[in-house]
Amino acid sequence: MSESFGAMPEVRELPEPTPGDGEVKIEVQTSSLNGFDAKLAGGFLAGEVEHQFPVVLGRDFAGIVTEIGPGVRGFMPGEKVFGVVAKPGLGDGSFGEYVVVPEEMGLAPLPAGLDYRCAGVLGLAGIAALASVDAVGPGRGETLLISGATGGVGHYAVQLATARGATVIATAEAGPAADLLHELGAAHTVDHRADLAAQVRRLAPDGVDNAIHLAGDPEMVADLVTPGGRFASTVGVDAEQLGDRELNVSTIEAIPDRIVLDHIATEAAADRLRPSIARTYLLDEVPQAFTDFNNSGTVGKLAVAIGSAG
């Protein structure tokens, strides 16, 4: 949890939450870190979203329903679920033993074949990846550059785009990171530490058909897309920022509705969407997890094990 804007996260005892009307209480088994969590902990969302201190960090969760509030019809105690904490203000989070979430948003049943460990790293990053791939809509054989491909969103986007027949060019350092992205379906990897534009031009002399921007210089990435191509960004880049470039630009917002959660869970349960977990932390190790996340270099997701079944 965090006591104030930009305060170092710490583990503390808080009262056990109680579900209100239309809410579901979940015993959390697993969770994970996302870029949103790092922004929240760093105080970068001050003034953008209402904060209700102390703020419990964490968005993703997988766990067991322990109690339902009045009016809940779709879930019962004992049911295994997963999802994303989606409330108007920032206060409740999933880095704790229990979390209370609305039935109508950010909650879905855990399908057979998907365990807590995988489900806990799936929600927010999986939704953002699916929204990004949907936005650029790569056709079979089209080239797609994914900048920031080694992160949580990126490694899911590589798989989703490859499944649609796209020829994926993914940014990754040579070595284990590049090897993993090739395993996940990337046709090519390019090292973002070198001359990225030159590497991409060697693979696609006329430019790539589409790009998903998750990290790096957005204008440089946009310049590598052919005129009329599609560009999607998860970090707030919009058409105005890209000036007069002839691109179809989408600014991605990850909305955890039930249909999307069901879709990514089904894909993961069928092993068509494989979470890559770089490291798993216990709840009292979460402050160190933030330090590791901010130091970057992580490939895939950083997971948090909370309950005994996680």
PDB file of C-alpha atoms in Angstrom:
ATOM      1  CA  MET A   1       0.000   0.000   0.000  1.00  0.00           C
ATOM      2  CA  SER A   2       0.958   3.642  -0.313  1.00  0.00           C
ATOM      3  CA  GLU A   3       0.192   6.391   2.237  1.00  0.00           C
ATOM      4  CA  SER A   4       0.785   9.406  -0.026  1.00  0.00           C
ATOM      5  CA  PHE A   5       1.710  10.415  -3.572  1.00  0.00           C
ATOM      6  CA  GLY A   6       5.069   8.931  -4.495  1.00  0.00           C
ATOM      7  CA  ALA A   7       5.596   7.231  -1.107  1.00  0.00           C
ATOM      8  CA  MET A   8       7.592   3.999  -1.103  1.00  0.00           C
ATOM      9  CA  PRO A   9       5.160   1.028  -1.037  1.00  0.00           C
ATOM     10  CA  GLU A  10       4.979  -0.790   2.285  1.00  0.00           C
ATOM     11  CA  VAL A  11       3.152  -3.801   3.728  1.00  0.00           C
ATOM     12  CA  ARG A  12       0.659  -2.987   6.502  1.00  0.00           C
ATOM     13  CA  GLU A  13      -2.332  -4.475   8.300  1.00  0.00           C
ATOM     14  CA  LEU A  14      -5.694  -3.040   7.194  1.00  0.00           C
ATOM     15  CA  PRO A  15      -9.285  -3.949   8.135  1.00  0.00           C
ATOM     16  CA  GLU A  16     -10.774  -6.785   6.105  1.00  0.00           C
ATOM     17  CA  PRO A  17     -13.073  -5.336   3.422  1.00  0.00           C
ATOM     18  CA  THR A  18     -16.815  -6.029   3.221  1.00  0.00           C
ATOM     19  CA  PRO A  19     -18.731  -6.204  -0.088  1.00  0.00           C
ATOM     20  CA  GLY A  20     -21.474  -3.670  -0.700  1.00  0.00           C
ATOM     21  CA  ASP A  21     -24.363  -3.745  -3.157  1.00  0.00           C
ATOM     22  CA  GLY A  22     -23.374  -5.533  -6.362  1.00  0.00           C
ATOM     23  CA  GLU A  23     -19.887  -6.331  -5.068  1.00  0.00           C
ATOM     24  CA  VAL A  24     -17.920  -9.539  -4.671  1.00  0.00           C
ATOM     25  CA  LYS A  25     -15.271 -10.256  -2.038  1.00  0.00           C
ATOM     26  CA  ILE A  26     -12.328 -12.351  -3.208  1.00  0.00           C
ATOM     27  CA  GLU A  27      -9.564 -14.108  -1.304  1.00  0.00           C
ATOM     28  CA  VAL A  28      -6.612 -13.231  -3.532  1.00  0.00           C
ATOM     29  CA  GLN A  29      -4.247 -16.047  -4.454  1.00  0.00           C
ATOM     30  CA  THR A  30      -2.060 -14.347  -7.068  1.00  0.00           C
ATOM     31  CA  SER A  31      -1.485 -10.964  -8.661  1.00  0.00           C
ATOM     32  CA  SER A  32       1.170  -9.186 -10.725  1.00  0.00           C
ATOM     33  CA  LEU A  33       2.822  -5.833 -11.374  1.00  0.00           C
ATOM     34  CA  ASN A  34       1.821  -3.621 -14.282  1.00  0.00           C
ATOM     35  CA  GLY A  35       3.047  -0.305 -15.592  1.00  0.00           C
ATOM     36  CA  PHE A  36      -0.104   1.235 -14.108  1.00  0.00           C
ATOM     37  CA  ASP A  37       0.974   0.076 -10.636  1.00  0.00           C
ATOM     38  CA  ALA A  38       4.395   1.654 -11.077  1.00  0.00           C
ATOM     39  CA  LYS A  39       2.821   4.960 -12.149  1.00  0.00           C
ATOM     40  CA  LEU A  40       0.443   4.858  -9.206  1.00  0.00           C
ATOM     41  CA  ALA A  41       3.207   4.084  -6.701  1.00  0.00           C
ATOM     42  CA  GLY A  42       5.401   6.798  -8.196  1.00  0.00           C
ATOM     43  CA  GLY A  43       2.722   9.453  -7.738  1.00  0.00           C
ATOM     44  CA  PHE A  44       2.365  10.056 -11.477  1.00  0.00           C
ATOM     45  CA  LEU A  45      -1.442   9.733 -11.391  1.00  0.00           C
ATOM     46  CA  ALA A  46      -1.890  12.574  -8.901  1.00  0.00           C
ATOM     47  CA  GLY A  47      -4.559  14.931 -10.179  1.00  0.00           C
ATOM     48  CA  GLU A  48      -5.720  12.493 -12.871  1.00  0.00           C
ATOM     49  CA  VAL A  49      -7.668   9.983 -10.757  1.00  0.00           C
ATOM     50  CA  GLU A  50      -9.120  10.341  -7.274  1.00  0.00           C
ATOM     51  CA  HIS A  51      -6.886   8.702  -4.633  1.00  0.00           C
ATOM     52  CA  GLN A  52      -8.395   7.306  -1.415  1.00  0.00           C
ATOM     53  CA  PHE A  53      -5.464   6.894   0.961  1.00  0.00           C
ATOM     54  CA  PRO A  54      -4.159   4.548   2.081  1.00  0.00           C
ATOM     55  CA  VAL A  55      -4.079   3.226  -1.482  1.00  0.00           C
ATOM     56  CA  VAL A  56      -3.709  -0.538  -1.788  1.00  0.00           C
ATOM     57  CA  LEU A  57      -1.670  -1.183  -4.924  1.00  0.00           C
ATOM     58  CA  GLY A  58      -2.245  -3.924  -7.492  1.00  0.00           C
ATOM     59  CA  ARG A  59      -4.781  -4.314 -10.320  1.00  0.00           C
ATOM     60  CA  ASP A  60      -4.621  -7.966 -11.395  1.00  0.00           C
ATOM     61  CA  PHE A  61      -5.999 -10.787  -9.280  1.00  0.00           C
ATOM     62  CA  ALA A  62      -6.945 -14.447  -9.306  1.00  0.00           C
ATOM     63  CA  GLY A  63      -8.644 -16.039  -6.333  1.00  0.00           C
ATOM     64  CA  ILE A  64     -11.732 -17.462  -4.652  1.00  0.00           C
ATOM     65  CA  VAL A  65     -15.060 -15.755  -3.989  1.00  0.00           C
ATOM     66  CA  THR A  66     -15.647 -15.729  -0.220  1.00  0.00           C
ATOM     67  CA  GLU A  67     -18.678 -13.434   0.084  1.00  0.00           C
ATOM     68  CA  ILE A  68     -21.158 -11.658  -2.158  1.00  0.00           C
ATOM     69  CA  GLY A  69     -23.005  -8.419  -1.535  1.00  0.00           C
ATOM     70  CA  PRO A  70     -26.729  -7.747  -1.993  1.00  0.00           C
ATOM     71  CA  GLY A  71     -27.917  -8.002  -5.590  1.00  0.00           C
ATOM     72  CA  VAL A  72     -25.075 -10.195  -6.875  1.00  0.00           C
ATOM     73  CA  ARG A  73     -26.448 -12.943  -9.134  1.00  0.00           C
ATOM     74  CA  GLY A  74     -23.565 -14.110 -11.305  1.00  0.00           C
ATOM     75  CA  PHE A  75     -21.080 -15.367  -8.704  1.00  0.00           C
ATOM     76  CA  MET A  76     -21.216 -17.575  -5.628  1.00  0.00           C
ATOM     77  CA  PRO A  77     -18.899 -18.182  -2.657  1.00  0.00           C
ATOM     78  CA  GLY A  78     -16.317 -20.846  -3.456  1.00  0.00           C
ATOM     79  CA  GLU A  79     -16.117 -19.933  -7.157  1.00  0.00           C
ATOM     80  CA  LYS A  80     -12.680 -19.442  -8.694  1.00  0.00           C
ATOM     81  CA  VAL A  81     -12.344 -16.109 -10.489  1.00  0.00           C
ATOM     82  CA  PHE A  82      -9.843 -13.676 -11.960  1.00  0.00           C
ATOM     83  CA  GLY A  83      -9.804 -10.164 -13.312  1.00  0.00           C
ATOM     84  CA  VAL A  84      -8.783  -6.561 -12.811  1.00  0.00           C
ATOM     85  CA  VAL A  85      -9.713  -4.138 -10.020  1.00  0.00           C
ATOM     86  CA  ALA A  86     -11.844  -1.577 -11.866  1.00  0.00           C
ATOM     87  CA  LYS A  87     -13.303   1.096  -9.605  1.00  0.00           C
ATOM     88  CA  PRO A  88     -13.760   4.843 -10.223  1.00  0.00           C
ATOM     89  CA  GLY A  89     -11.239   5.886  -7.536  1.00  0.00           C
ATOM     90  CA  LEU A  90      -7.896   4.476  -6.497  1.00  0.00           C
ATOM     91  CA  GLY A  91      -8.018   2.924  -3.053  1.00  0.00           C
ATOM     92  CA  ASP A  92      -8.777  -0.772  -3.190  1.00  0.00           C
ATOM     93  CA  GLY A  93      -6.146  -2.966  -4.816  1.00  0.00           C
ATOM     94  CA  SER A  94      -5.189  -6.605  -5.154  1.00  0.00           C
ATOM     95  CA  PHE A  95      -1.881  -6.651  -3.260  1.00  0.00           C
ATOM     96  CA  GLY A  96      -3.611  -7.951  -0.151  1.00  0.00           C
ATOM     97  CA  GLU A  97      -5.299 -11.054   1.203  1.00  0.00           C
ATOM     98  CA  TYR A  98      -8.753  -9.835   0.133  1.00  0.00           C
ATOM     99  CA  VAL A  99     -10.174  -7.453  -2.434  1.00  0.00           C
ATOM    100  CA  VAL A 100     -13.725  -6.300  -3.120  1.00  0.00           C
ATOM    101  CA  VAL A 101     -14.704  -5.655  -6.749  1.00  0.00           C
ATOM    102  CA  PRO A 102     -17.952  -4.895  -8.624  1.00  0.00           C
ATOM    103  CA  GLU A 103     -19.689  -7.854 -10.211  1.00  0.00           C
ATOM    104  CA  GLU A 104     -20.313  -5.953 -13.445  1.00  0.00           C
ATOM    105  CA  MET A 105     -16.762  -4.938 -14.375  1.00  0.00           C
ATOM    106  CA  GLY A 106     -13.356  -6.581 -14.173  1.00  0.00           C
ATOM    107  CA  LEU A 107     -14.475 -10.015 -12.974  1.00  0.00           C
ATOM    108  CA  ALA A 108     -14.780 -13.369 -14.749  1.00  0.00           C
ATOM    109  CA  PRO A 109     -14.848 -17.077 -13.840  1.00  0.00           C
ATOM    110  CA  LEU A 110     -11.574 -18.982 -13.967  1.00  0.00           C
ATOM    111  CA  PRO A 111     -11.960 -21.600 -16.720  1.00  0.00           C
ATOM    112  CA  ALA A 112     -10.819 -25.188 -16.317  1.00  0.00           C
ATOM    113  CA  GLY A 113      -7.224 -25.565 -17.416  1.00  0.00           C
ATOM    114  CA  LEU A 114      -6.120 -22.121 -16.180  1.00  0.00           C
ATOM    115  CA  ASP A 115      -4.409 -22.029 -12.789  1.00  0.00           C
ATOM    116  CA  TYR A 116      -4.116 -19.136 -10.355  1.00  0.00           C
ATOM    117  CA  ARG A 117      -0.462 -18.505 -11.222  1.00  0.00           C
ATOM    118  CA  CYS A 118      -1.208 -17.824 -14.895  1.00  0.00           C
ATOM    119  CA  ALA A 119      -4.524 -16.065 -14.314  1.00  0.00           C
ATOM    120  CA  GLY A 120      -2.956 -13.637 -11.867  1.00  0.00           C
ATOM    121  CA  VAL A 121      -0.644 -12.219 -14.544  1.00  0.00           C
ATOM    122  CA  LEU A 122      -3.202 -12.189 -17.334  1.00  0.00           C
ATOM    123  CA  GLY A 123      -5.758  -9.451 -16.714  1.00  0.00           C
ATOM    124  CA  LEU A 124      -4.566  -5.925 -17.398  1.00  0.00           C
ATOM    125  CA  ALA A 125      -1.666  -6.780 -19.732  1.00  0.00           C
ATOM    126  CA  GLY A 126      -3.717  -9.312 -21.666  1.00  0.00           C
ATOM    127  CA  ILE A 127      -6.568  -6.845 -22.154  1.00  0.00           C
ATOM    128  CA  ALA A 128      -4.205  -4.090 -23.313  1.00  0.00           C
ATOM    129  CA  ALA A 129      -2.476  -6.482 -25.715  1.00  0.00           C
ATOM    130  CA  LEU A 130      -5.763  -7.651 -27.229  1.00  0.00           C
ATOM    131  CA  ALA A 131      -7.020  -4.062 -27.587  1.00  0.00           C
ATOM    132  CA  SER A 132      -3.766  -3.062 -29.291  1.00  0.00           C
ATOM    133  CA  VAL A 133      -3.831  -5.948 -31.756  1.00  0.00           C
ATOM    134  CA  ASP A 134      -7.531  -5.343 -32.474  1.00  0.00           C
ATOM    135  CA  ALA A 135      -6.783  -1.657 -33.126  1.00  0.00           C
ATOM    136  CA  VAL A 136      -4.135  -2.325 -35.778  1.00  0.00           C
ATOM    137  CA  GLY A 137      -5.994  -5.353 -37.124  1.00  0.00           C
ATOM    138  CA  PRO A 138      -3.025  -7.007 -38.838  1.00  0.00           C
ATOM    139  CA  GLY A 139      -3.937  -9.096 -41.843  1.00  0.00           C
ATOM    140  CA  ARG A 140      -2.229 -12.338 -42.775  1.00  0.00           C
ATOM    141  CA  GLY A 141       1.259 -11.597 -44.066  1.00  0.00           C
ATOM    142  CA  GLU A 142       1.233  -7.944 -43.012  1.00  0.00           C
ATOM    143  CA  THR A 143       4.287  -6.698 -41.141  1.00  0.00           C
ATOM    144  CA  LEU A 144       3.756  -5.468 -37.571  1.00  0.00           C
ATOM    145  CA  LEU A 145       6.415  -3.726 -35.481  1.00  0.00           C
ATOM    146  CA  ILE A 146       5.940  -4.094 -31.712  1.00  0.00           C
ATOM    147  CA  SER A 147       8.067  -1.616 -29.778  1.00  0.00           C
ATOM    148  CA  GLY A 148       8.387  -2.702 -26.151  1.00  0.00           C
ATOM    149  CA  ALA A 149       7.704  -6.330 -27.002  1.00  0.00           C
ATOM    150  CA  THR A 150       9.485  -7.882 -24.027  1.00  0.00           C
ATOM    151  CA  GLY A 151       7.140  -6.379 -21.419  1.00  0.00           C
ATOM    152  CA  GLY A 152       3.939  -7.816 -20.025  1.00  0.00           C
ATOM    153  CA  VAL A 153       1.710  -6.325 -22.722  1.00  0.00           C
ATOM    154  CA  GLY A 154       4.255  -6.854 -25.474  1.00  0.00           C
ATOM    155  CA  HIS A 155       4.849 -10.562 -25.052  1.00  0.00           C
ATOM    156  CA  TYR A 156       1.082 -11.146 -25.193  1.00  0.00           C
ATOM    157  CA  ALA A 157       0.720  -8.896 -28.246  1.00  0.00           C
ATOM    158  CA  VAL A 158       3.396 -10.891 -30.085  1.00  0.00           C
ATOM    159  CA  GLN A 159       1.376 -14.073 -29.606  1.00  0.00           C
ATOM    160  CA  LEU A 160      -2.004 -12.570 -30.482  1.00  0.00           C
ATOM    161  CA  ALA A 161      -0.703 -10.904 -33.643  1.00  0.00           C
ATOM    162  CA  THR A 162       1.180 -14.000 -34.783  1.00  0.00           C
ATOM    163  CA  ALA A 163      -1.982 -16.065 -34.352  1.00  0.00           C
ATOM    164  CA  ARG A 164      -3.661 -13.753 -36.881  1.00  0.00           C
ATOM    165  CA  GLY A 165      -0.951 -14.397 -39.437  1.00  0.00           C
ATOM    166  CA  ALA A 166       1.040 -11.189 -39.005  1.00  0.00           C
ATOM    167  CA  THR A 167       4.785 -11.099 -39.585  1.00  0.00           C
ATOM    168  CA  VAL A 168       5.896  -9.676 -36.247  1.00  0.00           C
ATOM    169  CA  ILE A 169       9.073  -7.619 -35.839  1.00  0.00           C
ATOM    170  CA  ALA A 170       9.650  -7.306 -32.094  1.00  0.00           C
ATOM    171  CA  THR A 171      12.106  -5.197 -30.140  1.00  0.00           C
ATOM    172  CA  ALA A 172      14.325  -7.270 -27.837  1.00  0.00           C
ATOM    173  CA  GLU A 173      17.911  -7.429 -26.725  1.00  0.00           C
ATOM    174  CA  ALA A 174      19.869 -10.238 -28.354  1.00  0.00           C
ATOM    175  CA  GLY A 175      20.049 -13.352 -26.188  1.00  0.00           C
ATOM    176  CA  PRO A 176      17.373 -14.866 -23.907  1.00  0.00           C
ATOM    177  CA  ALA A 177      14.872 -12.049 -24.483  1.00  0.00           C
ATOM    178  CA  ALA A 178      15.021 -12.380 -28.262  1.00  0.00           C
ATOM    179  CA  ASP A 179      14.962 -16.170 -28.003  1.00  0.00           C
ATOM    180  CA  LEU A 180      11.754 -16.054 -25.953  1.00  0.00           C
ATOM    181  CA  LEU A 181       9.992 -13.752 -28.422  1.00  0.00           C
ATOM    182  CA  HIS A 182      10.936 -16.056 -31.292  1.00  0.00           C
ATOM    183  CA  GLU A 183       9.433 -18.941 -29.303  1.00  0.00           C
ATOM    184  CA  LEU A 184       6.250 -16.901 -28.869  1.00  0.00           C
ATOM    185  CA  GLY A 185       5.988 -16.322 -32.610  1.00  0.00           C
ATOM    186  CA  ALA A 186       7.999 -13.252 -33.581  1.00  0.00           C
ATOM    187  CA  ALA A 187       9.443 -13.627 -37.086  1.00  0.00           C
ATOM    188  CA  HIS A 188      12.244 -11.126 -36.375  1.00  0.00           C
ATOM    189  CA  THR A 189      13.714  -9.295 -33.399  1.00  0.00           C
ATOM    190  CA  VAL A 190      15.527  -5.960 -33.492  1.00  0.00           C
ATOM    191  CA  ASP A 191      17.696  -4.578 -30.696  1.00  0.00           C
ATOM    192  CA  HIS A 192      16.324  -1.238 -29.480  1.00  0.00           C
ATOM    193  CA  ARG A 193      19.737  -0.298 -28.033  1.00  0.00           C
ATOM    194  CA  ALA A 194      21.225  -0.031 -31.540  1.00  0.00           C
ATOM    195  CA  ASP A 195      19.945   1.810 -34.628  1.00  0.00           C
ATOM    196  CA  LEU A 196      16.382   0.555 -34.504  1.00  0.00           C
ATOM    197  CA  ALA A 197      15.263   2.329 -37.677  1.00  0.00           C
ATOM    198  CA  ALA A 198      18.105   0.864 -39.735  1.00  0.00           C
ATOM    199  CA  GLN A 199      17.375  -2.648 -38.473  1.00  0.00           C
ATOM    200  CA  VAL A 200      13.685  -2.379 -39.299  1.00  0.00           C
ATOM    201  CA  ARG A 201      14.392  -0.884 -42.745  1.00  0.00           C
ATOM    202  CA  ARG A 202      16.595  -3.837 -43.578  1.00  0.00           C
ATOM    203  CA  LEU A 203      13.653  -6.143 -42.884  1.00  0.00           C
ATOM    204  CA  ALA A 204      10.965  -3.883 -44.387  1.00  0.00           C
ATOM    205  CA  PRO A 205      12.588  -1.405 -46.821  1.00  0.00           C
ATOM    206  CA  ASP A 206       9.289   0.337 -47.581  1.00  0.00           C
ATOM    207  CA  GLY A 207       8.246   0.424 -43.936  1.00  0.00           C
ATOM    208  CA  VAL A 208       6.038  -1.829 -41.841  1.00  0.00           C
ATOM    209  CA  ASP A 209       2.289  -2.054 -42.401  1.00  0.00           C
ATOM    210  CA  ASN A 210       1.401  -1.413 -38.760  1.00  0.00           C
ATOM    211  CA  ALA A 211       2.996  -0.702 -35.389  1.00  0.00           C
ATOM    212  CA  ILE A 212       2.121  -1.195 -31.722  1.00  0.00           C
ATOM    213  CA  HIS A 213       3.919   1.304 -29.519  1.00  0.00           C
ATOM    214  CA  LEU A 214       4.385   0.174 -25.919  1.00  0.00           C
ATOM    215  CA  ALA A 215       7.740   1.841 -25.217  1.00  0.00           C
ATOM    216  CA  GLY A 216      10.431   3.941 -26.916  1.00  0.00           C
ATOM    217  CA  ASP A 217      10.317   7.012 -29.123  1.00  0.00           C
ATOM    218  CA  PRO A 218       6.803   7.136 -30.619  1.00  0.00           C
ATOM    219  CA  GLU A 219       7.736   9.424 -33.494  1.00  0.00           C
ATOM    220  CA  MET A 220      10.581   7.170 -34.591  1.00  0.00           C
ATOM    221  CA  VAL A 221       8.263   4.165 -34.486  1.00  0.00           C
ATOM    222  CA  ALA A 222       5.599   6.084 -36.430  1.00  0.00           C
ATOM    223  CA  ASP A 223       8.150   7.018 -39.107  1.00  0.00           C
ATOM    224  CA  LEU A 224       8.708   3.317 -39.763  1.00  0.00           C
ATOM    225  CA  VAL A 225       5.050   2.756 -40.723  1.00  0.00           C
ATOM    226  CA  THR A 226       4.007   3.129 -44.341  1.00  0.00           C
ATOM    227  CA  PRO A 227       1.590   6.003 -45.110  1.00  0.00           C
ATOM    228  CA  GLY A 228      -1.969   4.871 -44.439  1.00  0.00           C
ATOM    229  CA  GLY A 229      -0.787   2.249 -41.949  1.00  0.00           C
ATOM    230  CA  ARG A 230      -2.115   1.737 -38.447  1.00  0.00           C
ATOM    231  CA  PHE A 231      -0.406   2.811 -35.215  1.00  0.00           C
ATOM    232  CA  ALA A 232      -1.620   1.959 -31.699  1.00  0.00           C
ATOM    233  CA  SER A 233      -0.115   3.185 -28.435  1.00  0.00           C
ATOM    234  CA  THR A 234      -0.797   2.171 -24.843  1.00  0.00           C
ATOM    235  CA  VAL A 235       1.114   5.117 -23.354  1.00  0.00           C
ATOM    236  CA  GLY A 236      -1.122   7.987 -24.379  1.00  0.00           C
ATOM    237  CA  VAL A 237       0.300   8.875 -27.797  1.00  0.00           C
ATOM    238  CA  ASP A 238      -2.392  10.304 -30.053  1.00  0.00           C
ATOM    239  CA  ALA A 239      -2.733  11.591 -33.618  1.00  0.00           C
ATOM    240  CA  GLU A 240      -2.060  15.186 -32.570  1.00  0.00           C
ATOM    241  CA  GLN A 241       1.307  14.230 -31.092  1.00  0.00           C
ATOM    242  CA  LEU A 242       2.291  12.480 -34.314  1.00  0.00           C
ATOM    243  CA  GLY A 243       1.577  15.585 -36.375  1.00  0.00           C
ATOM    244  CA  ASP A 244       0.743  15.300 -40.067  1.00  0.00           C
ATOM    245  CA  ARG A 245       1.884  11.705 -40.545  1.00  0.00           C
ATOM    246  CA  GLU A 246      -0.598   9.791 -42.701  1.00  0.00           C
ATOM    247  CA  LEU A 247      -1.460   7.136 -40.135  1.00  0.00           C
ATOM    248  CA  ASN A 248      -4.561   5.688 -38.520  1.00  0.00           C
ATOM    249  CA  VAL A 249      -3.733   6.280 -34.854  1.00  0.00           C
ATOM    250  CA  SER A 250      -5.397   4.580 -31.862  1.00  0.00           C
ATOM    251  CA  THR A 251      -4.770   5.465 -28.228  1.00  0.00           C
ATOM    252  CA  ILE A 252      -5.414   2.277 -26.280  1.00  0.00           C
ATOM    253  CA  GLU A 253      -7.421   2.069 -23.085  1.00  0.00           C
ATOM    254  CA  ALA A 254      -7.569  -1.331 -21.383  1.00  0.00           C
ATOM    255  CA  ILE A 255     -11.219  -1.858 -20.393  1.00  0.00           C
ATOM    256  CA  PRO A 256     -11.715  -5.104 -18.413  1.00  0.00           C
ATOM    257  CA  ASP A 257     -15.208  -6.072 -19.472  1.00  0.00           C
ATOM    258  CA  ARG A 258     -16.440  -9.637 -19.074  1.00  0.00           C
ATOM    259  CA  ILE A 259     -16.328 -10.524 -22.777  1.00  0.00           C
ATOM    260  CA  VAL A 260     -12.649  -9.578 -23.104  1.00  0.00           C
ATOM    261  CA  LEU A 261     -11.687 -11.336 -19.866  1.00  0.00           C
ATOM    262  CA  ASP A 262     -13.477 -14.508 -20.987  1.00  0.00           C
ATOM    263  CA  HIS A 263     -11.699 -14.364 -24.338  1.00  0.00           C
ATOM    264  CA  ILE A 264      -8.147 -14.037 -23.000  1.00  0.00           C
ATOM    265  CA  ALA A 265      -8.818 -16.653 -20.316  1.00  0.00           C
ATOM    266  CA  THR A 266     -10.061 -19.122 -22.929  1.00  0.00           C
ATOM    267  CA  GLU A 267      -6.960 -18.511 -25.046  1.00  0.00           C
ATOM    268  CA  ALA A 268      -4.670 -19.008 -22.052  1.00  0.00           C
ATOM    269  CA  ALA A 269      -6.495 -22.145 -20.875  1.00  0.00           C
ATOM    270  CA  ALA A 270      -6.043 -23.635 -24.353  1.00  0.00           C
ATOM    271  CA  ASP A 271      -2.311 -22.735 -24.269  1.00  0.00           C
ATOM    272  CA  ARG A 272      -2.742 -20.363 -27.202  1.00  0.00           C
ATOM    273  CA  LEU A 273      -1.707 -17.446 -24.984  1.00  0.00           C
ATOM    274  CA  ARG A 274       1.287 -18.289 -22.813  1.00  0.00           C
ATOM    275  CA  PRO A 275       2.188 -16.032 -19.884  1.00  0.00           C
ATOM    276  CA  SER A 276       5.920 -15.671 -19.347  1.00  0.00           C
ATOM    277  CA  ILE A 277       6.659 -15.106 -15.653  1.00  0.00           C
ATOM    278  CA  ALA A 278      10.132 -13.734 -14.987  1.00  0.00           C
ATOM    279  CA  ARG A 279       9.919 -13.940 -11.185  1.00  0.00           C
ATOM    280  CA  THR A 280       7.386 -14.507  -8.423  1.00  0.00           C
ATOM    281  CA  TYR A 281       7.390 -12.441  -5.204  1.00  0.00           C
ATOM    282  CA  LEU A 282       5.668 -12.980  -1.870  1.00  0.00           C
ATOM    283  CA  LEU A 283       3.426 -10.218  -0.551  1.00  0.00           C
ATOM    284  CA  ASP A 284       6.072  -8.854   1.817  1.00  0.00           C
ATOM    285  CA  GLU A 285       8.507  -8.711  -1.121  1.00  0.00           C
ATOM    286  CA  VAL A 286       6.319  -6.392  -3.211  1.00  0.00           C
ATOM    287  CA  PRO A 287       8.430  -3.265  -2.446  1.00  0.00           C
ATOM    288  CA  GLN A 288      11.417  -5.080  -3.957  1.00  0.00           C
ATOM    289  CA  ALA A 289       9.264  -6.083  -6.926  1.00  0.00           C
ATOM    290  CA  PHE A 290       8.610  -2.399  -7.647  1.00  0.00           C
ATOM    291  CA  THR A 291      12.328  -1.684  -7.525  1.00  0.00           C
ATOM    292  CA  ASP A 292      13.027  -4.530  -9.943  1.00  0.00           C
ATOM    293  CA  PHE A 293      10.213  -3.431 -12.255  1.00  0.00           C
ATOM    294  CA  ASN A 294      11.459   0.145 -12.389  1.00  0.00           C
ATOM    295  CA  ASN A 295      14.988  -1.029 -13.163  1.00  0.00           C
ATOM    296  CA  SER A 296      13.484  -2.628 -16.300  1.00  0.00           C
ATOM    297  CA  GLY A 297      15.119  -5.442 -18.204  1.00  0.00           C
ATOM    298  CA  THR A 298      12.288  -7.776 -17.188  1.00  0.00           C
ATOM    299  CA  VAL A 299      10.940 -10.096 -19.867  1.00  0.00           C
ATOM    300  CA  GLY A 300       7.257 -10.908 -19.403  1.00  0.00           C
ATOM    301  CA  LYS A 301       5.517 -10.500 -16.051  1.00  0.00           C
ATOM    302  CA  LEU A 302       6.463 -10.132 -12.388  1.00  0.00           C
ATOM    303  CA  ALA A 303       4.000 -12.213 -10.357  1.00  0.00           C
ATOM    304  CA  VAL A 304       2.928 -11.887  -6.726  1.00  0.00           C
ATOM    305  CA  ALA A 305       1.937 -15.003  -4.737  1.00  0.00           C
ATOM    306  CA  ILE A 306      -0.443 -14.106  -1.902  1.00  0.00           C
ATOM    307  CA  GLY A 307      -2.719 -16.993  -0.884  1.00  0.00           C
ATOM    308  CA  SER A 308      -1.714 -20.532   0.046  1.00  0.00           C
ATOM    309  CA  ALA A 309      -3.091 -21.888  -3.245  1.00  0.00           C
ATOM    310  CA  GLY A 310      -1.156 -19.339  -5.336  1.00  0.00           C
TER     311      GLY A 310
END
